[in-house]
CSV table of C-alpha atoms in Angstrom, one decimal:
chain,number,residue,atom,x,y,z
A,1,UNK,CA,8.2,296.5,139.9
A,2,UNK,CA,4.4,294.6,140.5
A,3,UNK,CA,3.9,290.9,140.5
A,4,UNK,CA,3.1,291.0,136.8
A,5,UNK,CA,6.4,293.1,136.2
A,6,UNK,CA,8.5,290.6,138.0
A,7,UNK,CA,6.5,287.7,136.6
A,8,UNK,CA,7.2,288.7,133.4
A,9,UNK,CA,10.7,288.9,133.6
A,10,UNK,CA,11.7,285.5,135.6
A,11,UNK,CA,9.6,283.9,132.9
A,12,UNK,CA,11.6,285.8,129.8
A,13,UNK,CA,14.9,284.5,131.9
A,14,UNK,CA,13.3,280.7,131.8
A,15,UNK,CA,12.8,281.3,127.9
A,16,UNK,CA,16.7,282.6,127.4
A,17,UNK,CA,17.7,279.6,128.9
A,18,UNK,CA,15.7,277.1,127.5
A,19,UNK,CA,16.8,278.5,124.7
A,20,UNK,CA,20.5,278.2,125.5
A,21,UNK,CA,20.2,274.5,126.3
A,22,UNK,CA,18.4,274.0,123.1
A,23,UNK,CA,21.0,275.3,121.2
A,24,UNK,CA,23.7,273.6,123.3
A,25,UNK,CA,21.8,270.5,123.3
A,26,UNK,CA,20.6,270.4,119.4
A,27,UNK,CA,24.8,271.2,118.6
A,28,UNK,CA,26.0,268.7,120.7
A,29,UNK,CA,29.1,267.3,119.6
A,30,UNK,CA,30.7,270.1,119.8
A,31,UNK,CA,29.5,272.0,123.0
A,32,UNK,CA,31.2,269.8,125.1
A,33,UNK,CA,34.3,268.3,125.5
A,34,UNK,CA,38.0,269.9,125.4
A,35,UNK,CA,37.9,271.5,122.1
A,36,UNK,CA,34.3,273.2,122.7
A,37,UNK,CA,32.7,275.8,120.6
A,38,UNK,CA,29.7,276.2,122.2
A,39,UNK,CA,27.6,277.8,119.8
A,40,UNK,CA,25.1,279.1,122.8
A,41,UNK,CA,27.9,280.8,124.5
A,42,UNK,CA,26.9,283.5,121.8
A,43,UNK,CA,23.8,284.1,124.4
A,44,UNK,CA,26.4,285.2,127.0
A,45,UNK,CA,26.2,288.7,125.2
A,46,UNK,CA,22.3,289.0,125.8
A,47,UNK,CA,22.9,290.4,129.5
A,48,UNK,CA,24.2,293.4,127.5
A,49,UNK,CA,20.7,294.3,126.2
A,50,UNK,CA,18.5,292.6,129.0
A,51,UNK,CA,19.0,291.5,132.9
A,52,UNK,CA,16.6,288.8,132.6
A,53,UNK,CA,19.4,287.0,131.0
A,54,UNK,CA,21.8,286.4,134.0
A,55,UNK,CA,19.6,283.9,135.6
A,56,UNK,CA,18.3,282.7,132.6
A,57,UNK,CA,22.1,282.1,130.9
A,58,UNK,CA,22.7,280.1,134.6
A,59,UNK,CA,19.4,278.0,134.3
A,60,UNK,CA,20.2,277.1,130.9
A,61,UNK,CA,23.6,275.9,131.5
A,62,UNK,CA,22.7,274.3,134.5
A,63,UNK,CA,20.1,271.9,132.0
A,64,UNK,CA,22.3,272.0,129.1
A,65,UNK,CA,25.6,270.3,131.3
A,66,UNK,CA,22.9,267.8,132.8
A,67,UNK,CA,21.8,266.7,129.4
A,68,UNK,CA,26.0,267.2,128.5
A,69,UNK,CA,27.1,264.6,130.4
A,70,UNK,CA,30.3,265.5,131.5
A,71,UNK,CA,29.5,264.8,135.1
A,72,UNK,CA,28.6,267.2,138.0
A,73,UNK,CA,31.7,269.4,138.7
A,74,UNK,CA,30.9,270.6,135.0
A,75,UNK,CA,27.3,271.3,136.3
A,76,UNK,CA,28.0,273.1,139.1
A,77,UNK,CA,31.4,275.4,138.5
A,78,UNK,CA,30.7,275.5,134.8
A,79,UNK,CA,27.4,277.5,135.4
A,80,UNK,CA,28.2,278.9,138.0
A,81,UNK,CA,31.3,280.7,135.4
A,82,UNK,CA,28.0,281.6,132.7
A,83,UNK,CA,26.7,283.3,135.6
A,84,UNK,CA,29.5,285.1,137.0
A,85,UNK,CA,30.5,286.0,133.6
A,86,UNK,CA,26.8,287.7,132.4
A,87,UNK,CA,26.7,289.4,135.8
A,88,UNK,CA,29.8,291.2,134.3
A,89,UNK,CA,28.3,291.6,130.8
A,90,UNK,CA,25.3,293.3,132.3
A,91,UNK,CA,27.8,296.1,133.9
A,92,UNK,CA,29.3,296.7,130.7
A,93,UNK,CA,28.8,299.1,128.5
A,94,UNK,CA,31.2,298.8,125.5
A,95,UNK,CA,29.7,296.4,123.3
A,96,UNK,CA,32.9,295.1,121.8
A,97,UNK,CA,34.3,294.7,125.3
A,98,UNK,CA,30.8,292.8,126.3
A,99,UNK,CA,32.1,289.7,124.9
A,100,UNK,CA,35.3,289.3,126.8
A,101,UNK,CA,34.0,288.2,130.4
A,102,UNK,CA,32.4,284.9,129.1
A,103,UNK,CA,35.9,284.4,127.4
A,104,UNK,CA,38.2,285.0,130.9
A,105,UNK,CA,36.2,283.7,133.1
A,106,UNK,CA,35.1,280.6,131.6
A,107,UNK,CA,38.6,280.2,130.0
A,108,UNK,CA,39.9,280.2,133.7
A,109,UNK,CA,37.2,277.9,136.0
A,110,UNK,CA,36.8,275.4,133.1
A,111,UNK,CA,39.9,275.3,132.1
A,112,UNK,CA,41.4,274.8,135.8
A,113,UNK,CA,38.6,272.1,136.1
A,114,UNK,CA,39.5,270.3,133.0
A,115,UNK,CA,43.2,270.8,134.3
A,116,UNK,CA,42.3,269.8,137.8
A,117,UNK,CA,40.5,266.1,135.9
A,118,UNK,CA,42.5,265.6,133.0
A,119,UNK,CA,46.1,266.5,134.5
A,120,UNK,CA,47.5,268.3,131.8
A,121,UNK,CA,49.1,271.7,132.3
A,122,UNK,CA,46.9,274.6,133.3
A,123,UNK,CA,48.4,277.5,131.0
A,124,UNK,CA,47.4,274.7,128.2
A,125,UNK,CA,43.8,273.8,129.3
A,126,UNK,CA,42.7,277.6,129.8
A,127,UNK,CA,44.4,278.3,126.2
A,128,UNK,CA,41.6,275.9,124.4
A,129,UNK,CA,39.0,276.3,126.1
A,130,UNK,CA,39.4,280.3,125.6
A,131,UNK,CA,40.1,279.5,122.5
A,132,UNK,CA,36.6,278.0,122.1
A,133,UNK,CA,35.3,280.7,123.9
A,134,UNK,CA,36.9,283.2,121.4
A,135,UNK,CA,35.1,282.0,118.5
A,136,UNK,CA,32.1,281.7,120.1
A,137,UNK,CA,31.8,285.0,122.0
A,138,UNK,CA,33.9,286.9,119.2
A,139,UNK,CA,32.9,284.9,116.5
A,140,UNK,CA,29.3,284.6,117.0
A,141,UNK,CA,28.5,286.8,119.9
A,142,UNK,CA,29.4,290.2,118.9
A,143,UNK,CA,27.6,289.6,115.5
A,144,UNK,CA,24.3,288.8,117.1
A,145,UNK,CA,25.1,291.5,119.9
A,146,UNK,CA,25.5,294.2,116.8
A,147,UNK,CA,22.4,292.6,114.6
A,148,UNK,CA,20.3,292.7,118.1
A,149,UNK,CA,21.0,296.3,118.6
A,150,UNK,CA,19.2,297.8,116.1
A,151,UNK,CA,16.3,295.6,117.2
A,152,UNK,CA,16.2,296.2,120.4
A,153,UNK,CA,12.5,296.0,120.8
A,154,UNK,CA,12.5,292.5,120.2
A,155,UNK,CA,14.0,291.3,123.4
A,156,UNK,CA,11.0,293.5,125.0
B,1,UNK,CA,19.2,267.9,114.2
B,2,UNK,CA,16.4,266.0,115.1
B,3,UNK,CA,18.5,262.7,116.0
B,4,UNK,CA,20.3,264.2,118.9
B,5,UNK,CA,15.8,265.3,120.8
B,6,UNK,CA,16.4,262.6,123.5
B,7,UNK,CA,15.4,265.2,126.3
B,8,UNK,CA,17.8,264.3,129.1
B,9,UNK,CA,18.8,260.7,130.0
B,10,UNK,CA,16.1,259.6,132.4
B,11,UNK,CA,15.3,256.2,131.7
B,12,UNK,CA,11.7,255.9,133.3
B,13,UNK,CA,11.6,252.7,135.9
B,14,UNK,CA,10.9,251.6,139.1
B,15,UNK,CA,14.6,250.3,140.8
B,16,UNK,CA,16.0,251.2,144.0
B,17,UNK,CA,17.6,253.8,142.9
B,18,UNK,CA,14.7,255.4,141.2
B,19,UNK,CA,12.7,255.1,143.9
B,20,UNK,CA,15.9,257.1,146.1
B,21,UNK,CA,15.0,260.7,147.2
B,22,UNK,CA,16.4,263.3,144.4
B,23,UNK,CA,18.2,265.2,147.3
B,24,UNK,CA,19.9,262.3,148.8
B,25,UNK,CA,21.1,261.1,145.2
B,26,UNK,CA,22.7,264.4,144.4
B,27,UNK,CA,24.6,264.7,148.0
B,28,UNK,CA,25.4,260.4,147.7
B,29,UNK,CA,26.7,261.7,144.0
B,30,UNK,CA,28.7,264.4,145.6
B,31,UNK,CA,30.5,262.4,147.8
B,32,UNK,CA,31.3,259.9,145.9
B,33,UNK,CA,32.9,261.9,143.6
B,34,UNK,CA,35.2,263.5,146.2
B,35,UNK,CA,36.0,259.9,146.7
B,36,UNK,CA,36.9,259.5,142.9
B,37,UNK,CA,39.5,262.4,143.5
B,38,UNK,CA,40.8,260.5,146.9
B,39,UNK,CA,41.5,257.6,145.0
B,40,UNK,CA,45.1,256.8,144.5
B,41,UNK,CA,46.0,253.2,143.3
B,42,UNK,CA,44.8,251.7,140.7
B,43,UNK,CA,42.9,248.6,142.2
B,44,UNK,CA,41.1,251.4,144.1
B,45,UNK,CA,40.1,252.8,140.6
B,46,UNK,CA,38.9,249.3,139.2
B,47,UNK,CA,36.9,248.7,142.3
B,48,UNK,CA,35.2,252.3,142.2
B,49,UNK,CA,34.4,251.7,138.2
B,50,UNK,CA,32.7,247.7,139.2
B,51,UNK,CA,30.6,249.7,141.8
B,52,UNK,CA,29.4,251.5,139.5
B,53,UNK,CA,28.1,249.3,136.5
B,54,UNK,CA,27.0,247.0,139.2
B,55,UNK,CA,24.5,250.1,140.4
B,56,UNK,CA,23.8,250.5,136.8
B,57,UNK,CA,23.2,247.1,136.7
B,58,UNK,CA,20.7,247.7,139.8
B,59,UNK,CA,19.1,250.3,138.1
B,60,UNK,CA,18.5,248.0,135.0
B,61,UNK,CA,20.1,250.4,132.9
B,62,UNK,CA,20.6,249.3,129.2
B,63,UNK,CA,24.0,248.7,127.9
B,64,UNK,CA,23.6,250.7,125.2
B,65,UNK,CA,22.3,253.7,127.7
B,66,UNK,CA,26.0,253.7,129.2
B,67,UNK,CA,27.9,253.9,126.3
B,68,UNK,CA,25.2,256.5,124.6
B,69,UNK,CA,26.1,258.5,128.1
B,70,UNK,CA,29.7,258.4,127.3
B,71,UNK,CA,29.8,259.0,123.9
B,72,UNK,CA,30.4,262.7,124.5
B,73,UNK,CA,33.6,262.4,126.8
B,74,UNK,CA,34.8,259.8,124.1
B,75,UNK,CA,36.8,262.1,122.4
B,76,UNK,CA,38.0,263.7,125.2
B,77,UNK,CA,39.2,260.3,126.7
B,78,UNK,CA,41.0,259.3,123.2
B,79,UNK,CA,42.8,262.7,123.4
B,80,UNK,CA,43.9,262.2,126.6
B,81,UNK,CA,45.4,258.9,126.4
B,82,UNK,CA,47.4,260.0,123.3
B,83,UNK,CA,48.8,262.9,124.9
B,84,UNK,CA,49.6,260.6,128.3
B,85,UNK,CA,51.2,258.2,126.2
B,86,UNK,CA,53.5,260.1,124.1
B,87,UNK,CA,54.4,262.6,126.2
B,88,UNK,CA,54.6,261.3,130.1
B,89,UNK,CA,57.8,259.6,130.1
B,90,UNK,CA,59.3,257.1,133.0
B,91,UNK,CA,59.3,253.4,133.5
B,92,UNK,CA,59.7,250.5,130.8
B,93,UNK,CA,59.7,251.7,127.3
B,94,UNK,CA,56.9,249.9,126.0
B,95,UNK,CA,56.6,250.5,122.5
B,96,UNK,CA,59.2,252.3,120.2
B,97,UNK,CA,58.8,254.2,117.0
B,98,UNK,CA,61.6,255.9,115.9
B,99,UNK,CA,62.7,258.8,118.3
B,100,UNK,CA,59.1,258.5,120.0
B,101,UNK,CA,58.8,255.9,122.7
B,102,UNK,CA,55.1,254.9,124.6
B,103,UNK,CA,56.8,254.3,128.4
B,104,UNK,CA,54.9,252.7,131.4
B,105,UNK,CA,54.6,255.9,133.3
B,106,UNK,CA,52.5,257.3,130.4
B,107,UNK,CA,50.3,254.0,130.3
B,108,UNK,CA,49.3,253.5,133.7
B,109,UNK,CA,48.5,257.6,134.6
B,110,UNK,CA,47.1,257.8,131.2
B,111,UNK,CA,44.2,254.9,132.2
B,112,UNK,CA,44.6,256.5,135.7
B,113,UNK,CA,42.4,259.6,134.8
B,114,UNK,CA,40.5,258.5,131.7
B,115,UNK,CA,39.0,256.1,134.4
B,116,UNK,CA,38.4,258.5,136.8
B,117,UNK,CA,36.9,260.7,133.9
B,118,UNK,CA,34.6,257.4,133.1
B,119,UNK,CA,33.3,257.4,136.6
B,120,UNK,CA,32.9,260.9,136.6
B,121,UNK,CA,30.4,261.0,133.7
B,122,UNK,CA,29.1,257.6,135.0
B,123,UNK,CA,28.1,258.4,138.7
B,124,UNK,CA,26.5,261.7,137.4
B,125,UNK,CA,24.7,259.1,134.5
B,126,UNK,CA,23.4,257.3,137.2
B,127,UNK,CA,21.6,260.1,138.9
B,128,UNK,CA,20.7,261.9,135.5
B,129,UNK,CA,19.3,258.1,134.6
B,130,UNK,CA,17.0,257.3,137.3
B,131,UNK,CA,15.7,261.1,138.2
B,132,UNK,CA,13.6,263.1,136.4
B,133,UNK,CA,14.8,266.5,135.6
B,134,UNK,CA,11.9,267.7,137.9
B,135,UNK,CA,13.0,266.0,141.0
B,136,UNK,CA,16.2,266.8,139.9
B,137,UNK,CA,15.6,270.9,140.2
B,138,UNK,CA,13.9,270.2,143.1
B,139,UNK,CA,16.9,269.0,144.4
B,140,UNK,CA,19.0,271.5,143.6
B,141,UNK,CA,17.0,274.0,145.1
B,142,UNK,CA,16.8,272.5,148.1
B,143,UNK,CA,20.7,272.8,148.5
B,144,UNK,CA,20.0,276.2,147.3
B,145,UNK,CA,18.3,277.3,149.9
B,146,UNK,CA,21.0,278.2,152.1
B,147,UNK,CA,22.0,280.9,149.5
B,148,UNK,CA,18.6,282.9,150.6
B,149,UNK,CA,20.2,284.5,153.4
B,150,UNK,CA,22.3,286.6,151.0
B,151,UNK,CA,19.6,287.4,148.8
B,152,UNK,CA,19.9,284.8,145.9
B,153,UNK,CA,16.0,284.5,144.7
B,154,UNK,CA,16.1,280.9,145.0
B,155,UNK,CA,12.6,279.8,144.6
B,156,UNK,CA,12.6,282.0,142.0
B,157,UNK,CA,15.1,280.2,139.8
B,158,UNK,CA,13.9,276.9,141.1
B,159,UNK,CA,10.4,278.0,138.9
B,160,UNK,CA,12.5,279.2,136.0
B,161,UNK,CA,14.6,276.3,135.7
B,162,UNK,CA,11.0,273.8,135.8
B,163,UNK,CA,9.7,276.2,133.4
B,164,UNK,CA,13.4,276.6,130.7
B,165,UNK,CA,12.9,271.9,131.0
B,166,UNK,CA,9.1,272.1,129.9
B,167,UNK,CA,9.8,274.5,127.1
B,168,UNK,CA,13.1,272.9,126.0
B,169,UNK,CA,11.0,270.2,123.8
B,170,UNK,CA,8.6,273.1,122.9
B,171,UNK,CA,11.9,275.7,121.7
B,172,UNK,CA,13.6,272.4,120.0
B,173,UNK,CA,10.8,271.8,117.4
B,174,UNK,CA,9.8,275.5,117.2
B,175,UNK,CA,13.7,276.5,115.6
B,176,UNK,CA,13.4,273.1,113.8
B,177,UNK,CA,9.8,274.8,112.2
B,178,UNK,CA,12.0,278.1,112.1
B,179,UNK,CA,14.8,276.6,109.9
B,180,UNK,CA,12.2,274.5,107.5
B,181,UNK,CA,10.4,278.2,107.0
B,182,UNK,CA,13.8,279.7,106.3
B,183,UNK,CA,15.3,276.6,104.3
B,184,UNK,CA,12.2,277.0,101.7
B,185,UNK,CA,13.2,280.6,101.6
B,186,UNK,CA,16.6,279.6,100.2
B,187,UNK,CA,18.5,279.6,103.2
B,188,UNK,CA,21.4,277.2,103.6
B,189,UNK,CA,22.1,275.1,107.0
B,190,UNK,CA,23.8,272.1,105.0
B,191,UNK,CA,26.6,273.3,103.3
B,192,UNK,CA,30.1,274.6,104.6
B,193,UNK,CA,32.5,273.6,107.7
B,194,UNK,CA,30.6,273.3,111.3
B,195,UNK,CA,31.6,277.6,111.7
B,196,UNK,CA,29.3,278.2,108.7
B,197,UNK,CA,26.7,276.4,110.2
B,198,UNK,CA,27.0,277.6,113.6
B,199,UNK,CA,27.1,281.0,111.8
B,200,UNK,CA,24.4,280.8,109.8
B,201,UNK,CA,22.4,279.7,113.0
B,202,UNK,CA,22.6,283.5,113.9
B,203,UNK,CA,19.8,284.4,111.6
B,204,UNK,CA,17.4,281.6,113.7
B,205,UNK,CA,18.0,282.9,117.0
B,206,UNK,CA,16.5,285.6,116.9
B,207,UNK,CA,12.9,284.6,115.6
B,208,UNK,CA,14.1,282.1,118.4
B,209,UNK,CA,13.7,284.5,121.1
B,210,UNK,CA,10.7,286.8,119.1
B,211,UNK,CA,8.2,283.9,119.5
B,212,UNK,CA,9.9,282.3,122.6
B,213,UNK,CA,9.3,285.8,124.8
B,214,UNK,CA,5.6,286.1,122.7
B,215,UNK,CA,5.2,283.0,124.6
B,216,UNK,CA,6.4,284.2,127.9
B,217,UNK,CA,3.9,287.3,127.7
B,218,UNK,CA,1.4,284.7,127.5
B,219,UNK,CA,2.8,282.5,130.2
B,220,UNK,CA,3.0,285.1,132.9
B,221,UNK,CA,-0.1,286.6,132.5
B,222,UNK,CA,-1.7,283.3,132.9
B,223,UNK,CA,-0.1,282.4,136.1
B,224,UNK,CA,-0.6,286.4,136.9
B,225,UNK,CA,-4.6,285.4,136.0
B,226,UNK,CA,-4.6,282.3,138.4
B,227,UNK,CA,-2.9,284.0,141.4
B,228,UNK,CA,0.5,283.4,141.7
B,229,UNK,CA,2.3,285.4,143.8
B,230,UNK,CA,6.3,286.0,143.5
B,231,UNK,CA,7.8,285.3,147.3
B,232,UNK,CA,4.5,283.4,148.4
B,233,UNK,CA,5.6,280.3,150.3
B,234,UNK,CA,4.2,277.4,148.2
B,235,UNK,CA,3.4,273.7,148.9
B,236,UNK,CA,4.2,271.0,146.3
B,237,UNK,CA,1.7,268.4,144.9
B,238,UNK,CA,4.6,265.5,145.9
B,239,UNK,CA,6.3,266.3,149.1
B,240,UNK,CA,9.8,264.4,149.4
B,241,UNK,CA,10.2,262.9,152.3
B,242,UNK,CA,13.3,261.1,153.0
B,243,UNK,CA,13.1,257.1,154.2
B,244,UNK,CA,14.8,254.9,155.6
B,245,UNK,CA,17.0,253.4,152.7
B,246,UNK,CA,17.9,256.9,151.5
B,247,UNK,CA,19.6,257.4,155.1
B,248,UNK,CA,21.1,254.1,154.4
B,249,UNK,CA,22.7,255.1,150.8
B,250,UNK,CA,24.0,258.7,152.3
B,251,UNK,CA,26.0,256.4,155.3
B,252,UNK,CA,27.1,253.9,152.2
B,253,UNK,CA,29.0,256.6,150.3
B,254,UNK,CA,30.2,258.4,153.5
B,255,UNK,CA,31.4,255.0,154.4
B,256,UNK,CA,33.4,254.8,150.7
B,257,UNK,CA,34.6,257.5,151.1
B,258,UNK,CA,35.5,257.2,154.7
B,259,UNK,CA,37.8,254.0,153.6
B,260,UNK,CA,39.2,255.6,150.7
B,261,UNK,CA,41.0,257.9,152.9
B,262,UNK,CA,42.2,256.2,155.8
B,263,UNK,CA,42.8,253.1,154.4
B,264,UNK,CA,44.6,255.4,151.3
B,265,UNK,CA,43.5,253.2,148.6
């Protein structure tokens, strides 16, 4: 791809995740914290349609967990997960199996980190936090995933 | 919605710590909290915590600024100490109701990691507090950089990620325009349990991203227009350069941390 080519897609990854933080940030009481449904997680099912999303999901978790607060292990493993898990969205192509990396692999890594801080037992902290992850990547994702389909040429 | 717009937590001001270099902060910040994980006793604990609102202190930080910082780990801490109290047993019964007793054990490990938690959120506060979220990203990409040699683009998200925190302001009042124009259609954010409103967000995101990417067309054909170039090496209006009492604050928390471990506090 040209400059302009390439310009124009690490500039519609810095929109996705501005966007993410917005929403993370504007929702915020419940984005963070051990019972999370973060409602921007949703996003995570954008790699599906678009690459520019993979380092635009990590960009925009890495500014939403600044603005979040919950100190800098969340910053850096907790993006890190967004962009391990929409590297794997972006491979596959079932759309109602699109939703499940976000799920596993943030269930895992946050939920170890929050087990690592917090001391409670692992099986336990990966079972809420996927749970959070369910509704938002289930709940929320695959709807937006479906209604996006049929307008794919908006995320031109 | 509105309420909760206060970009970030930098607190513009001119302190020591403000004036520290945004790479040495985050590596003093990283240390420090492998020391907050070394930390065994509880004196050790108390001591780390005083540090800390004593460089909040430093960095004339408002009261109010700490606890506004903490708010979001608040329920998160209440949760914790109810599940440390009830159900880590040993020690001194402490309190008894009925078949369910609060024992010491559950008390002091209980305080144990919600203060480690505390100083968690409060050593990353301090950074977020007294750097901008553009020396910030600077930062990061300079400890980025390593990650070049197996192909990460790492100026490249360095740009994105300045470019996602200037239009993070600009995306925030757009959706709130969005949801007035859809509210005087008849549509309902107000009513029902937080998963109807979070569902009822879904119609939003997408003129979200309609007008948000019309506004990266625009974007990267202006810098196209005014030359830049993916991959060229650039130069910075404000070069870091690291002095003297930066060097001195990296040593300080080595030192910390140092102690922490061989003197196993």
């Amino acid at each position: 791809m040209n400059n302009a080519g390439m310009l124009n897609y690490w500039i519609k990854a810095a929109m996705i995740g501005a966007i993410y933080a917005v929403l993370t940030i504007s929702l915020a009481p419940i984005s963070y914290g051990v019972i999370q449904v973060r409602v921007a997680e949703a996003l995570t099912v954008l790699p599906y349609f678009s690459p520019a999303a993979i380092p635009g999901l990590f960009v925009g978790c890495v500014i939403a967990n600044i603005f979040g607060g919950n100190g800098l292990l969340d910053i850096i493993f907790g993006s890190l997960a967004t962009l391990a898990a929409a590297l794997a969205v972006s491979r596959i192509n079932n759309k109602y199996l699109a939703p499940l990396p976000p799920v596993v692999i943030n269930a895992l890594v946050v939920g170890l980190i929050l087990h690592y801080i917090l001391g409670f037992p692992a099986h336990l902290t990966i079972l809420w936090v996927g749970a959070g992850q369910v509704l938002a990547c289930y709940g929320l994702g695959l709807p937006l995933l479906l209604f996006l389909e049929k307008r794919r040429h908006l995320l031109r | 919605m509105s309420r909760s717009i206060t970009l970030g937590h930098y607190l513009p001001g001119s302190s020591l710590l403000h004036r520290l270099d945004a790479r040495f902060k985050l590596l003093s910040l990283l240390i420090f909290i492998m020391a907050l994980f070394w930390l065994k006793t509880g004196g050790g604990m108390a001591a780390a915590l005083l540090l800390l609102i004593l460089l909040l202190a430093v960095a004339r930080v408002p009261f109010r600024y700490l606890l506004r910082g903490l708010r979001p780990v608040m329920y998160i801490v209440l949760f914790t100490l109810l599940i440390y109290f009830f159900f880590t047993k040993g020690g001194v019964v402490l309190l008894r109701l009925g078949p369910v007793t609060v024992e010491q054990a559950g008390v002091s490990q209980g305080l144990f990691v919600v203060a480690r938690l505390i100083g968690l959120v409060m050593a990353t506060l301090l950074v977020t507090l007294t750097t901008t979220p553009l020396s910030l990203t600077h930062g990061l990409e300079f400890f980025l950089k390593p990650f070049q040699l197996v192909r990460l683009p790492v100026s490249e998200i360095a740009m994105i990620m300045t470019i996602a925190l200037r239009f993070v302001p600009t995306l925030m009042e757009e959706s709130q325009r969005l949801m007035r124009a859809q509210i005087s259609r008849g549509a309902d954010f107000e009513s029902g349990n937080l998963w109807r409103k979070a569902r009822n967000l879904i119609p939003l995101i997408v003129p979200l991203f309609v007008s948000a990417f019309r506004r990266a067309d625009e974007l990267a054909l202006a810098m196209e227009a005014r030359g830049y170039r993916l991959g060229a090496r650039r130069t910075r209006l404000h070069e870091s350069k690291a002095s003297f009492r930066d060097w001195v604050v990296l040593l300080f928390s080595i030192a910390i941390l140092v102690v922490i471990i061989v003197a196993r506090i």
